[in-house]
mmCIF file of C-alpha atoms and ligand atoms in Angstrom:
data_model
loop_
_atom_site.group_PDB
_atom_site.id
_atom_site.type_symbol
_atom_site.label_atom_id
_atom_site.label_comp_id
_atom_site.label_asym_id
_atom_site.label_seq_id
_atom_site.Cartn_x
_atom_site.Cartn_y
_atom_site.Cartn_z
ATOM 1 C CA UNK A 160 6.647 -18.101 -2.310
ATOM 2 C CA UNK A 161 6.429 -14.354 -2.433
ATOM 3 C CA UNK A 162 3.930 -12.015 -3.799
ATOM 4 C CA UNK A 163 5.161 -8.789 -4.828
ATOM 5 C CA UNK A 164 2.671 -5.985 -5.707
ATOM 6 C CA UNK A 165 3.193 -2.728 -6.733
ATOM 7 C CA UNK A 166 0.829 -0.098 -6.163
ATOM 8 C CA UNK A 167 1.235 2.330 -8.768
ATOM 9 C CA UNK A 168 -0.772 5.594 -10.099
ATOM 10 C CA UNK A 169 0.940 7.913 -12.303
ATOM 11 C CA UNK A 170 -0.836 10.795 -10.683
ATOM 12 C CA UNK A 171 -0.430 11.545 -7.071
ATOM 13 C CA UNK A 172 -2.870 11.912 -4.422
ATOM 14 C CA UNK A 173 -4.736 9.238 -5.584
ATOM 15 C CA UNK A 174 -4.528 7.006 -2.719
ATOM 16 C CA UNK A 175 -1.955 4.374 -3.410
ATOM 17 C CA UNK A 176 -0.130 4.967 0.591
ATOM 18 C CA UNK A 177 -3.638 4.368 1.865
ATOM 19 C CA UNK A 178 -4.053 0.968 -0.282
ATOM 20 C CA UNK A 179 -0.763 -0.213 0.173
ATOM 21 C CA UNK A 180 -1.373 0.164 4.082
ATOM 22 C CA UNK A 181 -4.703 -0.725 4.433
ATOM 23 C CA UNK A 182 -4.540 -3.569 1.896
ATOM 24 C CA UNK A 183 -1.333 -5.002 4.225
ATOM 25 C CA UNK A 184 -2.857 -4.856 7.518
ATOM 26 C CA UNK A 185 -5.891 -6.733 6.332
ATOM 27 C CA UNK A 186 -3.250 -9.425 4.487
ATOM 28 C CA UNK A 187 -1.238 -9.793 7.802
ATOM 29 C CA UNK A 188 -4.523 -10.136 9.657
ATOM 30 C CA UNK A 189 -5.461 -12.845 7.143
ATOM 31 C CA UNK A 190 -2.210 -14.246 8.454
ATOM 32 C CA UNK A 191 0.022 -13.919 5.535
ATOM 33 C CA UNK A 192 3.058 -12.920 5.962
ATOM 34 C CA UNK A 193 3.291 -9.712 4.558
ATOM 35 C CA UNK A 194 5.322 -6.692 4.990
ATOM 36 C CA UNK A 195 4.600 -2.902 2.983
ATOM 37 C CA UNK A 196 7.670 -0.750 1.820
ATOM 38 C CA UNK A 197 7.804 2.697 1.275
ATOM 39 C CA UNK A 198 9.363 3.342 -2.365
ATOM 40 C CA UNK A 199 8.297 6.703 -2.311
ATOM 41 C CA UNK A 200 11.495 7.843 -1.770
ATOM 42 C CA UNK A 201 11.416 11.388 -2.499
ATOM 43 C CA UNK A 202 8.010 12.471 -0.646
ATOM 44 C CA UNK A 203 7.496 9.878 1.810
ATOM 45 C CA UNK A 204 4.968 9.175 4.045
ATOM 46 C CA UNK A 205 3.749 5.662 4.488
ATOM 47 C CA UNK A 206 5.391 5.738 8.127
ATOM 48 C CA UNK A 207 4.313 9.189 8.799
ATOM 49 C CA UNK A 208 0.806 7.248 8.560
ATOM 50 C CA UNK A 209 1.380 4.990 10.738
ATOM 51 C CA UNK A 210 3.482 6.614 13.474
ATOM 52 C CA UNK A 211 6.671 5.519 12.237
ATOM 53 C CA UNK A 212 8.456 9.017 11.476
ATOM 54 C CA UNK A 213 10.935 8.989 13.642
ATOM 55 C CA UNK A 214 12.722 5.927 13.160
ATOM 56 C CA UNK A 215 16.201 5.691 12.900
ATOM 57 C CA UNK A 216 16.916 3.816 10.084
ATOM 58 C CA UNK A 217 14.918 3.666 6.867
ATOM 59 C CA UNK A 218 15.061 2.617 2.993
ATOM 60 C CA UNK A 219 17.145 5.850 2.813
ATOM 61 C CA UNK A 220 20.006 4.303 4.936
ATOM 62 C CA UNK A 221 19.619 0.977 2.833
ATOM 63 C CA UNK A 222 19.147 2.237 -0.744
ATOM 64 C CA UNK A 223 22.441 4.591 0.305
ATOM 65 C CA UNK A 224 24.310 1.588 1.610
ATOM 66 C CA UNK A 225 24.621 2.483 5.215
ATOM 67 C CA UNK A 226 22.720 -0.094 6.742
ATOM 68 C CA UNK A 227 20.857 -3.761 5.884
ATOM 69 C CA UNK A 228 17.091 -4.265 5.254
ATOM 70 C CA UNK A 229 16.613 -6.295 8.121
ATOM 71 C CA UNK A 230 17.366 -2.646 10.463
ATOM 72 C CA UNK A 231 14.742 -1.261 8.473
ATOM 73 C CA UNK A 232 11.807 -3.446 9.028
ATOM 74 C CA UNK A 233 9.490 -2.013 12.224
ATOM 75 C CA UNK A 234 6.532 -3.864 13.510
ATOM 76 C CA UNK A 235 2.812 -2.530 12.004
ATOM 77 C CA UNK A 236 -0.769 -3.099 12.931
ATOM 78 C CA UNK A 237 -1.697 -6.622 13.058
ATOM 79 C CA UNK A 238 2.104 -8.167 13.300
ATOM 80 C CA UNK A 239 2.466 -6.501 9.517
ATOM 81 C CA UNK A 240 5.754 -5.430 8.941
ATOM 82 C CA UNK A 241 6.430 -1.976 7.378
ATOM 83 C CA UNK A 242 9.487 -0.791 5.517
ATOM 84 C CA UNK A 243 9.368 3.325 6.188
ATOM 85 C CA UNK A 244 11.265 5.713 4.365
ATOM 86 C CA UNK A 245 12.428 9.186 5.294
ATOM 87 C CA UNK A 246 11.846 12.195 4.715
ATOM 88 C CA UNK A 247 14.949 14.299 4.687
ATOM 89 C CA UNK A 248 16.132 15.653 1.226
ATOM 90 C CA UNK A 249 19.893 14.578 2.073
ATOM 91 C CA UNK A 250 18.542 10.948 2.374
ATOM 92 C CA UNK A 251 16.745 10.905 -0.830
ATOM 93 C CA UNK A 252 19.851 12.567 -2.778
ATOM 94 C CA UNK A 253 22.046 9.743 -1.147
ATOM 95 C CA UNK A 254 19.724 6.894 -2.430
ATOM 96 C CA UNK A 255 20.469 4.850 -5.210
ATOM 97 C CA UNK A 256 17.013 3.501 -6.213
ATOM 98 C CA UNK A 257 18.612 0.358 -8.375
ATOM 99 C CA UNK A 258 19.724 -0.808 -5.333
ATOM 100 C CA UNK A 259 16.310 -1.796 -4.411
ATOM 101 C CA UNK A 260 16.728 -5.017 -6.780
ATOM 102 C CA UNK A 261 19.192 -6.528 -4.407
ATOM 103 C CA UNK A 262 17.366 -5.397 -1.215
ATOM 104 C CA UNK A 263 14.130 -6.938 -2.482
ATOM 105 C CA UNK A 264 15.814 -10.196 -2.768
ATOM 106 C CA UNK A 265 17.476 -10.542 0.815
ATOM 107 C CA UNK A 266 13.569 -9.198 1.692
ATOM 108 C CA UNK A 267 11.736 -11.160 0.231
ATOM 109 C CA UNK A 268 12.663 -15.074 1.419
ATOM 110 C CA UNK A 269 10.340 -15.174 4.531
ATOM 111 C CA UNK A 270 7.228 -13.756 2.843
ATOM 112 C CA UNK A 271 3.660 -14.307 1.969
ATOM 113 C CA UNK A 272 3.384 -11.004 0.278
ATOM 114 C CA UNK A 273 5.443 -7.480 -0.308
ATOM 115 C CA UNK A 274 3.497 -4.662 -1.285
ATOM 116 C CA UNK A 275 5.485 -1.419 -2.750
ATOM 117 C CA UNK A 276 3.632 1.792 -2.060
ATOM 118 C CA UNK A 277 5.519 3.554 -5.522
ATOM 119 C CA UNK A 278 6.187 7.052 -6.017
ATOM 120 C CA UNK A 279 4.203 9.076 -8.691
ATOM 121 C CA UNK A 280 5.039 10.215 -12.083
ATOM 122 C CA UNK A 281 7.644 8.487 -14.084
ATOM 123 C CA UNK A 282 11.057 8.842 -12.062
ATOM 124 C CA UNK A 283 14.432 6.704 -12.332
ATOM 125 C CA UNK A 284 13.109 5.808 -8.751
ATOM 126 C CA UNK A 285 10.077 4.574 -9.423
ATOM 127 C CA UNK A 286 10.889 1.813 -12.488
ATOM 128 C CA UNK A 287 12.395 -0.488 -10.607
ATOM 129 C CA UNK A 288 9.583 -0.337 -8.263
ATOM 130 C CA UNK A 289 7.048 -1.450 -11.730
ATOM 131 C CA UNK A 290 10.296 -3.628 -13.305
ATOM 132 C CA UNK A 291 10.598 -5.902 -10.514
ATOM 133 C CA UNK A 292 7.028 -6.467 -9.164
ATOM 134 C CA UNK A 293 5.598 -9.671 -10.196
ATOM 135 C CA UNK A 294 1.624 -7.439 -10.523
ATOM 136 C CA UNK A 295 1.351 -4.183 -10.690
ATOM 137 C CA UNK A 296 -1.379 -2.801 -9.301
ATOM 138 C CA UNK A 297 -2.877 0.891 -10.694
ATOM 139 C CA UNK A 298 -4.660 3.095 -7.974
ATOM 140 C CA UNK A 299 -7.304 5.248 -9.729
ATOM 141 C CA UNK A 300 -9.718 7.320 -8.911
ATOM 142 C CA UNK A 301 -12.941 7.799 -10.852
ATOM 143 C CA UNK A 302 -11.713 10.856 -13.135
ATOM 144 C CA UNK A 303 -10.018 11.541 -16.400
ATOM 145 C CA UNK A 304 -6.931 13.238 -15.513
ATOM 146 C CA UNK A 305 -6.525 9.964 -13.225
ATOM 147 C CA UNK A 306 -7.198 7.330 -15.923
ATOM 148 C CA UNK A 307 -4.827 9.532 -18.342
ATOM 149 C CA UNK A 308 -1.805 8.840 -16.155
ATOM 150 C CA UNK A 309 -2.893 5.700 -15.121
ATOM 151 C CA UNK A 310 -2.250 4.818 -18.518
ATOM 152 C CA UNK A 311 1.100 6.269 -18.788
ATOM 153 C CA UNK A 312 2.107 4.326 -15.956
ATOM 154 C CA UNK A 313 0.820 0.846 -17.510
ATOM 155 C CA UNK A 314 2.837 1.943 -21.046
ATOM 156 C CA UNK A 315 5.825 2.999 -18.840
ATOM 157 C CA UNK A 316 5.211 -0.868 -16.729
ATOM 158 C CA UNK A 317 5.435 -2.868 -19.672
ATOM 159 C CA UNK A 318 8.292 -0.747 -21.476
ATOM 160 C CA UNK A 319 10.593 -2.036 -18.298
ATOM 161 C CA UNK A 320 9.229 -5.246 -18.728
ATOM 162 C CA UNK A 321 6.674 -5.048 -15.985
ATOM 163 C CA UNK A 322 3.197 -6.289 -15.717
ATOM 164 C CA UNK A 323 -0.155 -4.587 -14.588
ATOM 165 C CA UNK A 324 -2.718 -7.150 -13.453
ATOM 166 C CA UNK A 325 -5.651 -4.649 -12.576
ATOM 167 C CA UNK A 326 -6.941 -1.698 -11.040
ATOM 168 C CA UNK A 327 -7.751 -0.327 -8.049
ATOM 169 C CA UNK A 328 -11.049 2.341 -8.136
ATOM 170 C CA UNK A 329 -10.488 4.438 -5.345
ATOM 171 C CA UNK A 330 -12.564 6.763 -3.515
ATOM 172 C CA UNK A 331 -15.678 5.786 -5.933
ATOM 173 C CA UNK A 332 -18.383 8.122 -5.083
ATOM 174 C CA UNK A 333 -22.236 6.306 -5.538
ATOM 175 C CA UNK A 334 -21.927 6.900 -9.180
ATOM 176 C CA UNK A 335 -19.128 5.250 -10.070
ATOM 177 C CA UNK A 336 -21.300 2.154 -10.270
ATOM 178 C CA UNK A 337 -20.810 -0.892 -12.783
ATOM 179 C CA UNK A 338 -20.368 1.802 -16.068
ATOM 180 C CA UNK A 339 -17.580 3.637 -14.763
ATOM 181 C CA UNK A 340 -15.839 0.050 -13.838
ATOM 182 C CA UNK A 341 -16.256 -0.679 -17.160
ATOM 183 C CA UNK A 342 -15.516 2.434 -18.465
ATOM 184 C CA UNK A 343 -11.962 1.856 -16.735
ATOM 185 C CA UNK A 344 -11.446 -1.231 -17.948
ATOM 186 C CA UNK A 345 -11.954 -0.660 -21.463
ATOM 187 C CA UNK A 346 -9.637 2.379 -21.269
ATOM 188 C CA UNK A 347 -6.970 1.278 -19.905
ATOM 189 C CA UNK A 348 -6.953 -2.272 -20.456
ATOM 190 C CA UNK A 349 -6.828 -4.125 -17.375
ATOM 191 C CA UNK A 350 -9.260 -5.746 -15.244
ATOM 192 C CA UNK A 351 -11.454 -3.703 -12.285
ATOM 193 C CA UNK A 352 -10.066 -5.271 -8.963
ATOM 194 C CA UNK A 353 -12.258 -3.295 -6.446
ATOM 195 C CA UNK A 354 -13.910 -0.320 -5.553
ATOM 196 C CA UNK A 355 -12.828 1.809 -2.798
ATOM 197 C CA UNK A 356 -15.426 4.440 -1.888
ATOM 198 C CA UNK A 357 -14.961 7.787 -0.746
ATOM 199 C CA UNK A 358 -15.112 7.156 2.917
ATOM 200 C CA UNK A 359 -14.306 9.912 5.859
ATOM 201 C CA UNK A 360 -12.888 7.751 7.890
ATOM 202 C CA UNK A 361 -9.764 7.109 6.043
ATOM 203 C CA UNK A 362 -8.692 10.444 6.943
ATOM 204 C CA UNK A 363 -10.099 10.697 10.033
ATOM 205 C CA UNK A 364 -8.132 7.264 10.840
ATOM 206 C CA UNK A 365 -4.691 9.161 9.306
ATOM 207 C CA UNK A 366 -4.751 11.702 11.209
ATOM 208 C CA UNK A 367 -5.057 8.820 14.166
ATOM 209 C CA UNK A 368 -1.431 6.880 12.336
ATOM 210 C CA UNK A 369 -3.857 4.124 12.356
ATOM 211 C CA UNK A 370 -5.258 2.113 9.241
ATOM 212 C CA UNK A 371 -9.025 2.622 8.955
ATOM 213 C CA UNK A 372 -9.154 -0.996 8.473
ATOM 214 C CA UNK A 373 -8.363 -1.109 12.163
ATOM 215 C CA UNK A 374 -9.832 2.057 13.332
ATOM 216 C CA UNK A 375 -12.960 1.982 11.978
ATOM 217 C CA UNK A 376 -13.082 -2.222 10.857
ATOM 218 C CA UNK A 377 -17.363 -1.932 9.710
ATOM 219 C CA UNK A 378 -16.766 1.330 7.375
ATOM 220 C CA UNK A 379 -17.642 1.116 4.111
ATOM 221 C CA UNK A 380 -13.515 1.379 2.821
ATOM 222 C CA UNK A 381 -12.721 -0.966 5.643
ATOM 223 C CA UNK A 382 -14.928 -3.561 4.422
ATOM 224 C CA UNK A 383 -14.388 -3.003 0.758
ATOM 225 C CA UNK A 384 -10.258 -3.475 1.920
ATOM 226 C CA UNK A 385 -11.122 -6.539 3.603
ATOM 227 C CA UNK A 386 -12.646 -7.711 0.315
ATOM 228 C CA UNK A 387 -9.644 -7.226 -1.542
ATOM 229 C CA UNK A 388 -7.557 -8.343 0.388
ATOM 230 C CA UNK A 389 -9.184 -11.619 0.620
ATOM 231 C CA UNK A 390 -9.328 -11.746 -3.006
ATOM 232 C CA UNK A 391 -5.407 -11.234 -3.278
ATOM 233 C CA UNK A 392 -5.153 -14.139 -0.167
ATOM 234 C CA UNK A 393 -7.274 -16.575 -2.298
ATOM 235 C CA UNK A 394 -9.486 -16.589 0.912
ATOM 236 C CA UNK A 395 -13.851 -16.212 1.030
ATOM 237 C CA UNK A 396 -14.580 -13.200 2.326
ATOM 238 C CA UNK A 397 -17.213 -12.973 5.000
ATOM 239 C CA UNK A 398 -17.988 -10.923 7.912
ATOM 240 C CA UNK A 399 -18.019 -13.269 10.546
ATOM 241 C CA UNK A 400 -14.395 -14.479 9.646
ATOM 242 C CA UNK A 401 -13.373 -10.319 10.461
ATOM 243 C CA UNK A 402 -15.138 -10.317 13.240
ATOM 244 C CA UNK A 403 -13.341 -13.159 14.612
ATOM 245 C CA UNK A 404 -10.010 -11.545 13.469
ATOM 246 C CA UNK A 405 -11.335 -8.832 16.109
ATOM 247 C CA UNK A 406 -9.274 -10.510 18.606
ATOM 248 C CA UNK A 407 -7.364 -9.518 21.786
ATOM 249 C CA UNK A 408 -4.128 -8.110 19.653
ATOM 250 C CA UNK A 409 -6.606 -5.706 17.348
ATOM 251 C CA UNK A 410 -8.243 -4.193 20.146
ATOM 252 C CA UNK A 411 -5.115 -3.577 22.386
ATOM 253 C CA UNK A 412 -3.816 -2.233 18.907
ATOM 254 C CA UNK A 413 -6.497 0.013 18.444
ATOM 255 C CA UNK A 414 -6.345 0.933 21.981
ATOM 256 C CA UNK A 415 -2.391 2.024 21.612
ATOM 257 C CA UNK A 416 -3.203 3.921 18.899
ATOM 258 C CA UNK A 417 -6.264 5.932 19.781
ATOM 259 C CA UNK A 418 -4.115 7.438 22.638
ATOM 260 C CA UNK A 419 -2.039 8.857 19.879
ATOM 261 C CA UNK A 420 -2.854 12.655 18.534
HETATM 262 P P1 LIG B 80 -0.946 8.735 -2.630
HETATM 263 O O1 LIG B 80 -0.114 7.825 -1.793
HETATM 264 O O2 LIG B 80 -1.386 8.110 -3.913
HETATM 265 O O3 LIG B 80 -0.310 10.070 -2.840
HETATM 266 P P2 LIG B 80 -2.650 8.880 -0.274
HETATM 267 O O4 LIG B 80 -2.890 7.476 0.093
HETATM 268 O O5 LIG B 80 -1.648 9.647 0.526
HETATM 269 O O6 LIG B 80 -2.310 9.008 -1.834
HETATM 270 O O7 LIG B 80 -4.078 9.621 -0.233
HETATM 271 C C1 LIG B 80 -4.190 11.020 -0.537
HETATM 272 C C2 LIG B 80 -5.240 11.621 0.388
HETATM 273 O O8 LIG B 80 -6.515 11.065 0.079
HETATM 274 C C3 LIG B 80 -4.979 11.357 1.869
HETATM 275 O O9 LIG B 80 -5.322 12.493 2.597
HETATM 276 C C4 LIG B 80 -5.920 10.184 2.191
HETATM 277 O O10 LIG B 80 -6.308 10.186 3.544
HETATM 278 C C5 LIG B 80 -7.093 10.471 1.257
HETATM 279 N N1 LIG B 80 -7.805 9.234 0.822
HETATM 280 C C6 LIG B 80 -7.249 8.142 0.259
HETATM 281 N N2 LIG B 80 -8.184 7.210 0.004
HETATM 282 C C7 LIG B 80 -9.375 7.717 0.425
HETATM 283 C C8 LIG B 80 -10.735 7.238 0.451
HETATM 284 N N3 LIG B 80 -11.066 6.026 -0.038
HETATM 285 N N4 LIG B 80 -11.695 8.057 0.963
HETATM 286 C C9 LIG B 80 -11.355 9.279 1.440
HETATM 287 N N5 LIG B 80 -10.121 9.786 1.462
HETATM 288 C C10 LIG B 80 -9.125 9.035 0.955
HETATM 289 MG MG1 LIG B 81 1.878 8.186 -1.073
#
């Protein structure tokens, strides 16, 4: 049966695109079935990340009627499958985000897991992506103005009947050790998933439209993403089992995509 996780933040910037993708990649390498969507309808850019901006049909197209789901799935990093959305004003204005119910269930029969990348702040578009999830995830980073909204979003979760299940600490610098997890927990309720750190390569592997969990697979973000994800698979996490993912496909993959600027 399906998963469906929502990464949410409240505040934006804080790295949910980056989680969503990176968390899905290692999930699909895991062999789950797993596919990432792009509810960020209004300032997209999940398939901007990953090379995908030019496709011709996207959530826009779907949430606006004009065409079905199944046009709108593209092939990602590790056989993932990505759901992009567009970036053109006129597509967003034509959306209707409560169509999204309906699309997630004609999405979601063949799945492992579905992971919504939401949009910040506390838009009509971005309850259904918290009402419909069965965890929501929060994607924090270690500062106040981060936690604040966090919590707004967890209030605004559980007024549309949604559920958070944890948090995601991302880019934690070396001192946001074991107090600031706990910190986070007691403010704002919910349990400490992981810690992302601060890592250099996550942009570096952006600005490549590659996931740094392919890019650069031994970074410290890369390995704390492998981590989680193996949490989330209900798998053990250990090195040797990545390295063995390493196969033929990831290297072609990374070979593909290191010719891209
Ligand atoms: P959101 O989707 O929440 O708006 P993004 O995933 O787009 O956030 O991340 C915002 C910026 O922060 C991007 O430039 C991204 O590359 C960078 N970033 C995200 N996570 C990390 C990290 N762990 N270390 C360093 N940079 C990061
Ligand atoms: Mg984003």
């Amino acid at each position: 049966m399906v998963r469906v996780l929502t990464l949410a933040s409240g505040k934006g910037g804080t790295g949910k695109t980056t989680v969503t993708i990176n968390l899905g990649t290692c999930l699909a390498m895991f062999g789950k079935k797993t596919c990432i969507m792009d509810a960020d309808i209004g300032m997209a850019n999940l398939g901007l990340c990953l090379g995908l901006e030019d496709v011709p049909v996207t959530l826009h197209e779907v949430l606006s009627g004009k065409a079905a789901i199944r046009d709108a799935i593209y092939e990602g990093p590790g056989g993932l499958q990505v759901v992009p959305s567009g970036i053109s004003l006129q597509g967003f204005q034509q959306s209707d985000p409560d169509r999204l119910r309906d699309v997630l269930k004609d999405l979601t029969t063949d799945l492992d897991f579905l992971l919504i990348d939401a949009p910040a702040g506390i838009s009509r578009d971005g309850v259904v992506p918290l009402a419909v999830a069965d965890d929501v995830i929060l994607v924090v980073n270690p500062e106040l103005s981060a936690i604040v909204d966090a919590m707004k979003t967890k209030i605004l979760t559980e007024v549309v009947g949604g559920h958070v299940s944890g948090a995601i600490v991302n880019r934690a610098t070396p001192d946001s050790g074991g107090t600031v997890s706990q910190k986070m927990e007691k403010v704002l309720g919910t349990r400490v998933m992981g810690m992302i750190p601060d890592d250099p390569n996550v942009r570096k592997a952006a600005s490549a439209k590659t996931p740094v969990v392919i890019r650069y697979p031994a970074s410290g973000s890369s390995v704390a993403f492998q981590k989680l994800a193996a949490g989330l698979a209900g798998i053990t996490y250990d090195k040797k089992t990545m390295e063995q993912k390493d196969t033929f496909i990831d290297r072609f993959t990374r070979a593909l995509f290191r010719g891209r600027k």
